[in-house]
Amino acid sequence: MDTISIAIDGPSGAGKSTLARSAAAQLGYLYVDTGAIYRTIACYMLRNGIDPADAETVTASLPQIQVELTYGADGLQHMLLNGEDVTSEIRLPQVSACASVVSAYPQVRSFLLDMQRTLAETHNVIMDGRDIGTVVLPHAQVKIFLTASAEARAKRRCLELEQRGTPEPYEKVLDDIQRRDWNDTHRSTAPLRQAEDAVVLDTTTLDFAQSLAALLQIIKEHV
């Protein structure tokens, strides 16, 4: 039986992961957070003192990295780095910043591409990231570009960091988001952009329940 792929792209902090995870749970699909996969690569670099801006050293270290995606008893996606669960560690701000740099390298993206496509070939998936609809799954049945204003995303990220016990000032979070937006849209390899056949969902003025309802409605109309 052919599998169904739903690609969700959008900028950092737009709520892709939370919304995609909830939608996947309702639909009985496998949820794949590709950002977490890149964060795991970044985690390795930081742990090993590798400068993320040093493309040559980053690339040379890839053969030493084993990334696994598993699902725990909590039903959530867990990331394993060389056998160790780093699910919590990869959400730290410094890992986010590093991931934005290393994910721009063609060698890193190529290293992880087969893993992502294999998941889509063997499961019904909702996969989110920056280039899912444009590069990873260009033939996905449903493509959604999920976005929100930088200010709204910064407020949401601040709340998320507070809940994790790692609060950051709003101005810093907003600056980080704006810088990451620039990096993601201006990188030479697989830049963040809306696929031509993607449906835009702007959640700036929507709460979580409204955003999820809108996302599910788009999927329902296209599957």
XYZ file of N, CA and C in Angstrom:
669
model
N 0.847 -1.197 0.000
C 0.000 0.000 0.000
C 0.880 1.244 0.000
N 0.518 2.225 -0.825
C 1.281 3.462 -0.863
C 1.133 4.219 0.456
N 2.214 4.829 0.873
C 2.177 5.603 2.110
C 1.782 7.046 1.807
N 1.343 7.753 2.842
C 0.960 9.155 2.722
C 1.983 10.010 3.452
N 2.459 11.038 2.777
C 3.438 11.946 3.368
C 2.860 13.354 3.457
N 2.986 13.936 4.638
C 2.550 15.309 4.858
C 3.783 16.110 5.268
N 4.138 17.104 4.465
C 5.333 17.913 4.701
C 4.940 19.258 5.287
N 5.532 19.594 6.417
C 5.269 20.887 7.054
C 6.587 21.645 7.185
N 6.671 22.766 6.503
C 7.856 23.616 6.575
C 7.492 24.951 7.202
N 8.523 25.669 7.631
C 8.291 26.988 8.193
C 9.454 27.433 9.039
N 9.454 28.697 9.450
C 10.563 29.241 10.223
C 10.610 28.717 11.654
N 11.727 28.970 12.304
C 11.931 28.541 13.685
C 10.883 29.161 14.609
N 10.336 28.348 15.498
C 9.400 28.858 16.495
C 7.974 29.023 16.013
N 7.655 28.511 14.820
C 6.297 28.670 14.285
C 5.316 27.661 14.891
N 5.835 26.718 15.668
C 4.969 25.708 16.283
C 4.852 24.446 15.466
N 5.750 24.276 14.507
C 5.674 23.108 13.624
C 5.690 21.795 14.410
N 6.643 21.667 15.324
C 6.807 20.404 16.032
C 5.584 20.056 16.875
N 5.115 21.022 17.662
C 3.980 20.771 18.547
C 2.722 20.441 17.756
N 2.467 21.215 16.708
C 1.269 20.993 15.905
C 1.363 19.702 15.098
N 2.532 19.450 14.506
C 2.696 18.228 13.714
C 2.559 16.987 14.587
N 3.135 17.048 15.787
C 3.056 15.903 16.710
C 1.604 15.619 17.079
N 0.841 16.672 17.369
C -0.561 16.503 17.762
C -1.400 15.992 16.593
N -1.146 16.521 15.413
C -1.889 16.076 14.229
C -1.583 14.616 13.922
N -0.311 14.236 14.036
C 0.080 12.850 13.782
C -0.603 11.900 14.759
N -0.693 12.319 16.015
C -1.335 11.481 17.027
C -2.816 11.272 16.701
N -3.483 12.319 16.241
C -4.906 12.215 15.898
C -5.129 11.351 14.660
N -4.196 11.428 13.717
C -4.357 10.706 12.452
C -3.756 9.300 12.480
N -2.973 9.004 13.518
C -2.317 7.708 13.586
C -1.113 7.605 12.663
N -0.479 8.753 12.370
C 0.701 8.790 11.503
C 1.968 8.822 12.363
N 3.089 8.517 11.739
C 4.380 8.649 12.394
C 4.809 10.108 12.300
N 5.190 10.685 13.428
C 5.662 12.065 13.431
C 7.187 12.082 13.368
N 7.733 12.853 12.439
C 9.186 12.954 12.293
C 9.599 14.418 12.400
N 10.300 14.744 13.485
C 10.814 16.087 13.722
C 12.233 16.145 13.166
N 12.376 16.619 11.937
C 13.711 16.624 11.323
C 14.634 17.638 11.983
N 14.054 18.685 12.558
C 14.888 19.649 13.268
C 15.645 18.985 14.411
N 14.984 18.034 15.074
C 15.630 17.319 16.178
C 16.809 16.486 15.674
N 16.704 15.996 14.447
C 17.787 15.202 13.870
C 19.011 16.087 13.651
N 18.792 17.282 13.121
C 19.907 18.216 12.913
C 20.467 18.713 14.247
N 19.592 18.897 15.222
C 20.048 19.311 16.546
C 20.954 18.242 17.167
N 20.675 16.997 16.855
C 21.494 15.910 17.392
C 22.908 15.966 16.814
N 22.999 16.294 15.533
C 24.308 16.492 14.914
C 25.028 17.655 15.608
N 24.299 18.745 15.840
C 24.871 19.914 16.507
C 25.331 19.579 17.918
N 24.560 18.754 18.604
C 24.910 18.331 19.962
C 26.269 17.630 19.977
N 26.499 16.795 18.982
C 27.785 16.098 18.888
C 28.922 17.104 18.733
N 28.728 18.094 17.880
C 29.772 19.088 17.638
C 30.114 19.842 18.923
N 29.088 20.280 19.641
C 29.315 21.031 20.872
C 29.994 20.173 21.934
N 29.567 18.939 22.056
C 30.160 18.037 23.050
C 31.637 17.768 22.766
N 31.992 17.817 21.494
C 33.357 17.483 21.106
C 34.211 18.705 20.773
N 33.702 19.892 21.137
C 34.476 21.108 20.969
C 34.752 21.480 19.523
N 33.867 21.064 18.617
C 34.045 21.368 17.196
C 33.311 22.660 16.857
N 34.029 23.597 16.276
C 33.443 24.873 15.887
C 32.457 24.627 14.747
N 31.166 24.950 14.940
C 30.184 24.696 13.875
C 30.485 25.457 12.589
N 31.260 26.539 12.690
C 31.615 27.318 11.496
C 32.741 26.667 10.692
N 33.374 25.640 11.271
C 34.469 24.931 10.597
C 33.875 23.784 9.777
N 33.458 24.107 8.561
C 32.759 23.133 7.718
C 33.578 21.873 7.475
N 34.869 22.030 7.291
C 35.720 20.881 6.997
C 35.762 19.893 8.153
N 35.916 20.402 9.378
C 35.968 19.524 10.546
C 34.603 18.914 10.836
N 33.547 19.707 10.662
C 32.188 19.179 10.854
C 31.950 18.001 9.913
N 32.284 18.194 8.652
C 32.089 17.140 7.649
C 32.926 15.902 7.960
N 34.154 16.120 8.373
C 35.056 14.999 8.669
C 34.577 14.173 9.860
N 33.798 14.792 10.743
C 33.337 14.083 11.951
C 32.082 13.246 11.723
N 31.395 13.440 10.602
C 30.122 12.760 10.367
C 30.204 11.234 10.470
N 31.268 10.586 9.964
C 31.335 9.119 10.080
C 31.354 8.609 11.518
N 31.684 9.488 12.465
C 31.727 9.076 13.875
C 30.366 9.222 14.556
N 29.386 9.707 13.814
C 28.083 9.995 14.416
C 27.039 8.975 14.001
N 26.359 8.430 14.998
C 25.222 7.547 14.728
C 23.979 8.201 15.320
N 23.041 8.537 14.460
C 21.801 9.175 14.889
C 20.662 8.175 14.747
N 19.905 8.002 15.825
C 18.744 7.098 15.780
C 17.513 7.825 16.275
N 16.407 7.522 15.660
C 15.123 8.089 16.034
C 14.280 6.961 16.605
N 13.861 7.100 17.853
C 13.048 6.072 18.491
C 11.814 6.722 19.122
N 10.897 5.894 19.553
C 9.693 6.390 20.208
C 9.574 5.740 21.572
N 9.513 6.590 22.618
C 9.480 6.085 23.984
C 8.093 5.683 24.421
N 8.011 5.241 25.668
C 6.731 4.835 26.248
C 5.773 6.022 26.308
N 6.344 7.242 26.288
C 5.517 8.447 26.310
C 4.937 8.775 24.931
N 5.315 7.971 23.926
C 4.806 8.176 22.576
C 5.502 9.278 21.820
N 6.485 9.900 22.442
C 7.192 11.009 21.819
C 8.465 10.535 21.130
N 8.880 11.315 20.135
C 10.116 11.017 19.427
C 11.312 11.285 20.338
N 12.204 10.312 20.413
C 13.441 10.478 21.178
C 14.618 10.382 20.229
N 15.626 11.228 20.474
C 16.819 11.214 19.645
C 17.976 10.573 20.399
N 18.613 9.622 19.740
C 19.774 8.958 20.315
C 21.020 9.379 19.545
N 22.043 9.795 20.288
C 23.337 10.157 19.710
C 24.349 9.109 20.157
N 24.784 8.308 19.207
C 25.703 7.206 19.519
C 25.202 6.390 20.715
N 23.893 6.125 20.682
C 23.283 5.266 21.686
C 22.769 5.965 22.931
N 23.060 7.258 23.091
C 22.639 7.998 24.282
C 21.450 8.895 23.964
N 20.440 8.873 24.821
C 19.255 9.707 24.630
C 19.610 11.168 24.930
N 19.520 12.020 23.910
C 19.861 13.440 24.079
C 18.645 14.327 23.825
N 17.459 13.756 23.967
C 16.215 14.457 23.631
C 16.085 15.802 24.339
N 16.422 15.858 25.613
C 16.310 17.120 26.366
C 17.448 18.072 26.035
N 18.659 17.528 25.934
C 19.840 18.359 25.707
C 19.763 19.138 24.395
N 19.172 18.551 23.360
C 19.161 19.203 22.048
C 18.230 20.408 21.989
N 17.457 20.652 23.036
C 16.544 21.797 23.036
C 17.177 23.042 23.658
N 18.410 22.939 24.134
C 19.075 24.091 24.727
C 19.366 25.140 23.648
N 19.310 26.434 23.996
C 19.522 27.505 23.011
C 20.840 27.394 22.250
N 21.909 26.987 22.936
C 23.201 26.902 22.248
C 23.200 25.805 21.189
N 22.410 24.755 21.413
C 22.300 23.689 20.414
C 21.494 24.190 19.217
N 20.457 24.975 19.482
C 19.659 25.557 18.397
C 20.528 26.410 17.488
N 21.365 27.251 18.101
C 22.232 28.133 17.324
C 23.214 27.324 16.483
N 23.774 26.279 17.064
C 24.729 25.428 16.355
C 24.040 24.679 15.218
N 22.818 24.212 15.460
C 22.071 23.462 14.442
C 21.798 24.320 13.216
N 21.542 25.614 13.447
C 21.271 26.517 12.342
C 22.483 26.626 11.415
N 23.677 26.510 11.992
C 24.905 26.608 11.200
C 25.208 25.292 10.485
N 25.238 24.184 11.236
C 25.655 22.908 10.632
C 24.635 22.374 9.639
N 23.348 22.732 9.823
C 22.318 22.231 8.905
C 22.425 22.862 7.522
N 23.231 23.921 7.400
C 23.398 24.582 6.102
C 24.401 23.862 5.209
N 25.176 22.937 5.787
C 26.208 22.269 4.995
C 25.620 21.143 4.146
N 25.894 21.135 2.842
C 25.362 20.090 1.962
C 25.714 18.680 2.434
N 26.923 18.510 2.979
C 27.355 17.176 3.421
C 26.505 16.671 4.586
N 26.129 17.586 5.483
C 25.296 17.204 6.627
C 23.897 16.832 6.149
N 23.345 17.609 5.240
C 21.997 17.350 4.741
C 21.957 16.032 3.960
N 23.000 15.783 3.176
C 23.082 14.532 2.428
C 23.199 13.341 3.374
N 23.959 13.516 4.438
C 24.180 12.477 5.447
C 22.851 11.991 6.047
N 21.889 12.917 6.186
C 20.626 12.599 6.859
C 19.441 12.377 5.910
N 19.642 12.668 4.616
C 18.529 12.626 3.671
C 17.920 11.227 3.529
N 18.750 10.217 3.357
C 18.246 8.854 3.179
C 17.431 8.391 4.377
N 17.897 8.736 5.566
C 17.187 8.365 6.791
C 15.765 8.922 6.783
N 15.633 10.188 6.390
C 14.327 10.830 6.387
C 13.412 10.236 5.304
N 13.952 10.008 4.125
C 13.131 9.470 3.034
C 12.694 8.040 3.305
N 13.545 7.251 3.940
C 13.189 5.867 4.261
C 12.006 5.823 5.212
N 11.973 6.722 6.183
C 10.842 6.779 7.116
C 9.539 7.046 6.364
N 9.601 7.944 5.359
C 8.405 8.286 4.589
C 7.976 7.165 3.652
N 8.935 6.357 3.224
C 8.615 5.244 2.320
C 7.997 4.066 3.053
N 8.229 3.992 4.361
C 7.774 2.832 5.134
C 6.641 3.145 6.107
N 6.279 4.423 6.244
C 5.206 4.810 7.169
C 4.389 5.954 6.570
N 3.150 6.091 7.032
C 2.434 7.344 6.815
C 3.068 8.348 7.766
N 3.562 9.467 7.244
C 4.297 10.392 8.105
C 3.796 11.815 8.014
N 3.980 12.542 9.119
C 3.931 13.997 9.122
C 5.345 14.409 9.499
N 6.021 15.054 8.566
C 7.421 15.414 8.753
C 7.555 16.928 8.694
N 8.233 17.489 9.684
C 8.393 18.941 9.659
C 9.855 19.333 9.641
N 10.113 20.529 9.076
C 11.481 21.015 8.968
C 11.536 22.305 8.199
N 12.630 22.476 7.438
C 12.812 23.694 6.651
C 12.692 23.428 5.150
N 13.008 22.204 4.728
C 13.041 21.914 3.287
C 12.353 20.591 2.968
N 11.330 20.241 3.743
C 10.675 18.940 3.551
C 9.911 18.920 2.228
N 9.089 19.934 2.005
C 8.295 19.968 0.780
C 9.087 20.310 -0.461
N 10.236 20.969 -0.287
C 11.026 21.398 -1.441
C 12.134 20.421 -1.804
N 12.703 19.717 -0.811
C 13.857 18.854 -1.073
C 13.662 17.419 -0.596
N 13.312 17.249 0.671
C 13.275 15.903 1.256
C 12.128 15.071 0.678
N 10.924 15.638 0.685
C 9.746 14.919 0.175
C 9.019 15.788 -0.860
N 9.643 15.997 -2.018
C 9.032 16.879 -3.023
C 7.720 16.349 -3.592
N 7.449 15.054 -3.402
C 6.216 14.467 -3.930
C 5.181 14.198 -2.824
N 5.345 14.830 -1.675
C 4.393 14.669 -0.576
C 2.989 15.038 -1.035
N 2.013 14.253 -0.559
C 0.622 14.523 -0.961
C 0.103 15.846 -0.420
N 0.602 16.249 0.747
C 0.175 17.502 1.366
C 1.412 18.291 1.774
N 1.452 19.560 1.381
C 2.549 20.441 1.781
C 1.954 21.683 2.447
N 2.452 21.983 3.628
C 1.950 23.128 4.388
C 3.124 23.995 4.803
N 2.993 25.303 4.578
C 4.009 26.245 5.043
C 3.433 26.952 6.251
N 3.946 26.596 7.423
C 3.423 27.095 8.697
C 4.273 28.267 9.162
N 3.641 29.400 9.392
C 4.418 30.575 9.768
C 3.678 31.409 10.808
N 4.366 32.409 11.331
C 3.810 33.381 12.278
C 4.816 34.526 12.342
N 4.386 35.669 12.846
C 5.300 36.809 12.936
C 6.462 36.474 13.872
N 7.583 37.140 13.659
C 8.759 36.894 14.513
C 8.442 37.222 15.970
N 7.645 38.269 16.186
C 7.302 38.663 17.555
C 6.457 37.608 18.242
N 5.476 37.063 17.530
C 4.629 36.014 18.103
C 5.451 34.766 18.406
N 6.367 34.436 17.496
C 7.212 33.255 17.705
C 8.145 33.445 18.894
N 8.642 34.673 19.073
C 9.537 34.948 20.201
C 8.788 34.814 21.535
N 7.566 35.299 21.582
C 6.768 35.185 22.815
C 6.517 33.721 23.152
N 6.195 32.928 22.151
C 5.936 31.504 22.374
C 7.201 30.791 22.834
N 8.332 31.135 22.220
C 9.587 30.490 22.584
C 9.987 30.857 24.017
N 9.763 32.103 24.415
C 10.062 32.524 25.784
C 9.259 31.710 26.795
N 7.976 31.516 26.488
C 7.129 30.731 27.379
C 7.619 29.294 27.464
N 8.009 28.740 26.324
C 8.514 27.368 26.270
C 9.790 27.229 27.101
N 10.697 28.196 26.980
C 11.951 28.153 27.733
C 11.700 28.307 29.226
N 10.739 29.141 29.592
C 10.380 29.303 31.007
C 9.871 27.990 31.582
N 9.022 27.317 30.828
C 8.449 26.055 31.290
C 9.512 24.978 31.446
N 10.594 25.096 30.676
C 11.689 24.131 30.779
C 12.671 24.488 31.883
N 12.483 25.668 32.467
C 13.402 26.092 33.511
C 14.671 26.735 32.994
N 14.657 27.144 31.709
C 15.827 27.793 31.113
C 15.391 29.104 30.455
N 14.876 30.061 31.261
C 14.343 31.304 30.695
C 15.411 32.156 30.023
N 14.971 32.890 28.990
C 15.843 33.825 28.268
C 15.073 35.135 28.097
N 15.760 36.291 28.074
C 15.076 37.583 27.863
C 14.401 37.612 26.488
N 13.235 38.268 26.430
C 12.475 38.341 25.182
C 13.310 38.933 24.046
N 14.050 40.028 24.346
C 14.835 40.690 23.297
C 15.865 39.745 22.695
N 16.493 38.929 23.550
C 17.499 37.981 23.051
C 16.851 36.902 22.189
N 15.699 36.399 22.659
C 14.995 35.350 21.912
C 14.548 35.884 20.552
N 14.017 37.104 20.529
C 13.582 37.708 19.263
C 14.767 37.888 18.323
N 15.886 38.352 18.854
C 17.083 38.540 18.039
C 17.575 37.209 17.476
N 17.533 36.162 18.306
C 17.956 34.830 17.861
C 17.066 34.327 16.728
N 15.761 34.541 16.866
C 14.811 34.083 15.854
C 15.017 34.835 14.539
N 15.195 36.146 14.634
C 15.398 36.938 13.414
C 16.704 36.561 12.726
N 17.740 36.288 13.521
C 19.016 35.872 12.941
C 18.882 34.504 12.285
N 18.150 33.601 12.949
C 17.984 32.261 12.374
C 17.139 32.324 11.105
N 16.123 33.180 11.092
C 15.316 33.355 9.877
C 16.212 33.755 8.707
N 17.116 34.707 8.967
C 18.001 35.188 7.907
C 18.910 34.054 7.437
N 19.490 33.341 8.398
C 20.384 32.229 8.046
C 19.649 31.160 7.245
N 18.439 30.810 7.692
C 17.694 29.722 7.055
C 17.245 30.084 5.638
N 16.924 31.346 5.410
C 16.422 31.752 4.098
C 17.536 32.144 3.126
N 18.737 32.377 3.646
C 19.832 32.828 2.789
C 20.924 31.786 2.560
N 20.799 30.612 3.190
C 21.854 29.614 2.977
C 21.778 29.094 1.537
N 22.920 28.655 1.036
C 22.990 28.228 -0.366
C 22.378 26.847 -0.587
N 22.418 25.999 0.432
C 21.883 24.647 0.307
C 20.517 24.538 0.974
N 19.515 24.124 0.210
C 18.161 23.895 0.726
C 17.669 25.018 1.632
N 17.627 26.251 1.136
C 17.141 27.361 1.972
C 15.662 27.205 2.303
N 15.266 27.817 3.411
C 13.855 27.803 3.789
C 13.068 28.624 2.773
N 12.104 27.992 2.137
C 11.208 28.703 1.227
C 9.921 27.904 1.103
N 8.888 28.585 0.713
C 7.592 27.939 0.536
C 7.563 27.181 -0.786
N 7.190 25.896 -0.738
C 7.035 25.125 -1.978
C 5.887 25.738 -2.781
N 5.998 25.673 -4.104
C 4.992 26.298 -4.966
C 3.593 25.744 -4.723
N 3.523 24.453 -4.361
C 2.209 23.828 -4.158
C 1.848 23.693 -2.681
N 2.499 24.483 -1.827
C 2.197 24.419 -0.388
C 1.054 25.357 -0.022
N 0.295 24.960 0.980
C -0.765 25.804 1.542
C -0.163 26.568 2.724
N -0.349 27.893 2.743
C 0.192 28.709 3.830
C -0.783 28.736 5.007
N -0.246 28.480 6.208
C -1.039 28.582 7.434
C -0.304 29.537 8.373
N -0.862 30.741 8.555
C -0.271 31.754 9.434
C -0.983 31.698 10.782
N -0.231 31.384 11.829
C -0.832 31.186 13.156
C -0.612 32.370 14.092
N -0.199 33.517 13.546
C 0.114 34.675 14.393
C -1.014 34.998 15.358
N -2.245 34.991 14.869
C -3.391 35.379 15.709
C -4.197 34.182 16.211
N -3.673 32.968 16.007
C -4.405 31.764 16.417
C -3.792 31.158 17.669
N -4.642 30.613 18.538
C -4.096 29.865 19.673
C -3.833 28.433 19.207
N -3.364 27.583 20.131
C -2.975 26.233 19.719
C -4.151 25.449 19.142
N -5.289 25.480 19.823
C -6.447 24.701 19.372
C -6.911 25.151 17.985
N -6.923 26.455 17.764
C -7.328 26.983 16.458
C -6.324 26.597 15.370
N -5.037 26.638 15.718
C -3.989 26.279 14.758
C -4.091 24.808 14.380
N -4.313 23.947 15.369
C -4.420 22.515 15.115
C -5.641 22.211 14.250
N -6.761 22.862 14.551
C -7.980 22.652 13.769
C -7.761 23.064 12.314
N -7.077 24.182 12.109
C -6.804 24.661 10.756
C -5.874 23.706 10.019
N -4.867 23.191 10.738
C -3.922 22.243 10.134
C -4.629 20.963 9.715
N -5.453 20.420 10.595
C -6.177 19.175 10.297
C -7.152 19.369 9.127
N -7.743 20.566 9.050
C -8.694 20.847 7.959
C -7.964 20.846 6.612
N -6.766 21.424 6.570
C -5.978 21.442 5.339
C -5.631 20.016 4.918
N -5.222 19.215 5.887
C -4.867 17.812 5.585
C -6.076 17.064 5.071
N -7.219 17.249 5.721
C -8.456 16.571 5.332
C -8.847 16.906 3.889
N -8.607 18.158 3.505
C -8.988 18.593 2.163
C -8.080 18.045 1.074
N -6.890 17.584 1.448
C -5.911 17.171 0.443
C -5.576 15.677 0.429
N -6.019 14.936 1.431
C -5.709 13.499 1.476
C -6.921 12.693 1.040
